[in-house]
Amino acid sequence: MELSAEIIASHFSVTRSAISQHLRVLTAAGLVTVRKERTRRMYSARPEGLAEIRSFLQIFWGTRLQALARESEAKERRIQQ
């Protein structure tokens, strides 16, 4: 699905200029694509770019959540002793 910066900005309580800046960063990072349509730019998410982020976050949070679970279990054992 393609959306204009104006439509995207309507969902947030920040300026359209701020949204445009964020969209430029996301485009540069390869997370969204942009297509010019007359005077507007149409943006859409790049699933393959988002898949890379998803993979990173699964590894990042998976490791942290495992450490948190280990610490929680160790604390529980100390309390029970």
mmCIF file of C-alpha atoms in Angstrom:
data_model
loop_
_atom_site.group_PDB
_atom_site.id
_atom_site.type_symbol
_atom_site.label_atom_id
_atom_site.label_comp_id
_atom_site.label_asym_id
_atom_site.label_seq_id
_atom_site.Cartn_x
_atom_site.Cartn_y
_atom_site.Cartn_z
ATOM 1 C CA MET A 1 0.000 0.000 0.000
ATOM 2 C CA GLU A 2 1.316 3.423 -0.916
ATOM 3 C CA LEU A 3 0.621 6.517 1.154
ATOM 4 C CA SER A 4 1.562 10.143 0.674
ATOM 5 C CA ALA A 5 3.587 11.971 3.333
ATOM 6 C CA GLU A 6 0.485 14.051 4.012
ATOM 7 C CA ILE A 7 -1.632 10.978 4.783
ATOM 8 C CA ILE A 8 1.133 9.467 6.902
ATOM 9 C CA ALA A 9 1.541 12.743 8.814
ATOM 10 C CA SER A 10 -2.193 12.861 9.550
ATOM 11 C CA HIS A 11 -1.742 9.855 11.858
ATOM 12 C CA PHE A 12 0.835 11.565 14.072
ATOM 13 C CA SER A 13 0.982 14.673 16.203
ATOM 14 C CA VAL A 14 4.187 15.996 14.632
ATOM 15 C CA THR A 15 4.714 18.373 11.757
ATOM 16 C CA ARG A 16 4.582 17.258 8.152
ATOM 17 C CA SER A 17 8.168 18.476 7.881
ATOM 18 C CA ALA A 18 9.221 16.091 10.664
ATOM 19 C CA ILE A 19 7.413 13.225 8.938
ATOM 20 C CA SER A 20 9.165 14.046 5.657
ATOM 21 C CA GLN A 21 12.519 14.000 7.421
ATOM 22 C CA HIS A 22 11.764 10.611 8.965
ATOM 23 C CA LEU A 23 10.635 9.279 5.602
ATOM 24 C CA ARG A 24 13.921 10.422 4.038
ATOM 25 C CA VAL A 25 15.840 8.508 6.711
ATOM 26 C CA LEU A 26 13.677 5.400 6.231
ATOM 27 C CA THR A 27 14.162 5.643 2.467
ATOM 28 C CA ALA A 28 17.940 5.980 2.840
ATOM 29 C CA ALA A 29 17.925 2.950 5.158
ATOM 30 C CA GLY A 30 16.078 0.933 2.523
ATOM 31 C CA LEU A 31 13.012 0.422 4.700
ATOM 32 C CA VAL A 32 10.588 2.281 2.437
ATOM 33 C CA THR A 33 10.430 3.092 -1.252
ATOM 34 C CA VAL A 34 9.324 6.372 -2.718
ATOM 35 C CA ARG A 35 7.637 7.044 -6.053
ATOM 36 C CA LYS A 36 6.877 10.486 -7.431
ATOM 37 C CA GLU A 37 3.331 11.025 -8.578
ATOM 38 C CA ARG A 38 2.932 14.518 -10.025
ATOM 39 C CA THR A 39 3.655 16.846 -7.086
ATOM 40 C CA ARG A 40 3.364 14.162 -4.405
ATOM 41 C CA ARG A 41 5.642 11.425 -3.235
ATOM 42 C CA MET A 42 4.110 8.072 -2.483
ATOM 43 C CA TYR A 43 5.752 5.877 0.153
ATOM 44 C CA SER A 44 5.470 2.164 0.764
ATOM 45 C CA ALA A 45 7.183 -0.235 3.153
ATOM 46 C CA ARG A 46 9.824 -2.596 1.786
ATOM 47 C CA PRO A 47 9.009 -6.000 3.312
ATOM 48 C CA GLU A 48 12.534 -7.302 2.719
ATOM 49 C CA GLY A 49 14.050 -4.332 4.575
ATOM 50 C CA LEU A 50 11.620 -4.824 7.439
ATOM 51 C CA ALA A 51 12.456 -8.543 7.542
ATOM 52 C CA GLU A 52 16.089 -7.638 8.266
ATOM 53 C CA ILE A 53 15.006 -5.470 11.191
ATOM 54 C CA ARG A 54 12.657 -8.162 12.454
ATOM 55 C CA SER A 55 15.474 -10.703 12.395
ATOM 56 C CA PHE A 56 17.802 -8.334 14.266
ATOM 57 C CA LEU A 57 15.158 -7.575 16.900
ATOM 58 C CA GLN A 58 14.388 -11.258 17.415
ATOM 59 C CA ILE A 59 18.060 -11.958 18.078
ATOM 60 C CA PHE A 60 18.527 -8.818 20.179
ATOM 61 C CA TRP A 61 15.420 -9.242 22.335
ATOM 62 C CA GLY A 62 15.632 -13.025 22.392
ATOM 63 C CA THR A 63 19.058 -12.839 24.022
ATOM 64 C CA ARG A 64 17.932 -10.168 26.497
ATOM 65 C CA LEU A 65 14.734 -11.998 27.388
ATOM 66 C CA GLN A 66 16.644 -15.226 27.965
ATOM 67 C CA ALA A 67 19.045 -13.381 30.293
ATOM 68 C CA LEU A 68 16.112 -11.793 32.118
ATOM 69 C CA ALA A 69 14.443 -15.198 32.537
ATOM 70 C CA ARG A 70 17.676 -16.706 33.908
ATOM 71 C CA GLU A 71 18.111 -13.837 36.361
ATOM 72 C CA SER A 72 14.481 -14.059 37.441
ATOM 73 C CA GLU A 73 14.757 -17.801 38.015
ATOM 74 C CA ALA A 74 18.005 -17.365 39.977
ATOM 75 C CA LYS A 75 16.384 -14.699 42.141
ATOM 76 C CA GLU A 76 13.394 -16.957 42.754
ATOM 77 C CA ARG A 77 15.727 -19.766 43.841
ATOM 78 C CA ARG A 78 17.559 -17.406 46.241
ATOM 79 C CA ILE A 79 14.240 -16.290 47.760
ATOM 80 C CA GLN A 80 13.098 -19.894 48.263
ATOM 81 C CA GLN A 81 16.314 -20.864 50.112
#
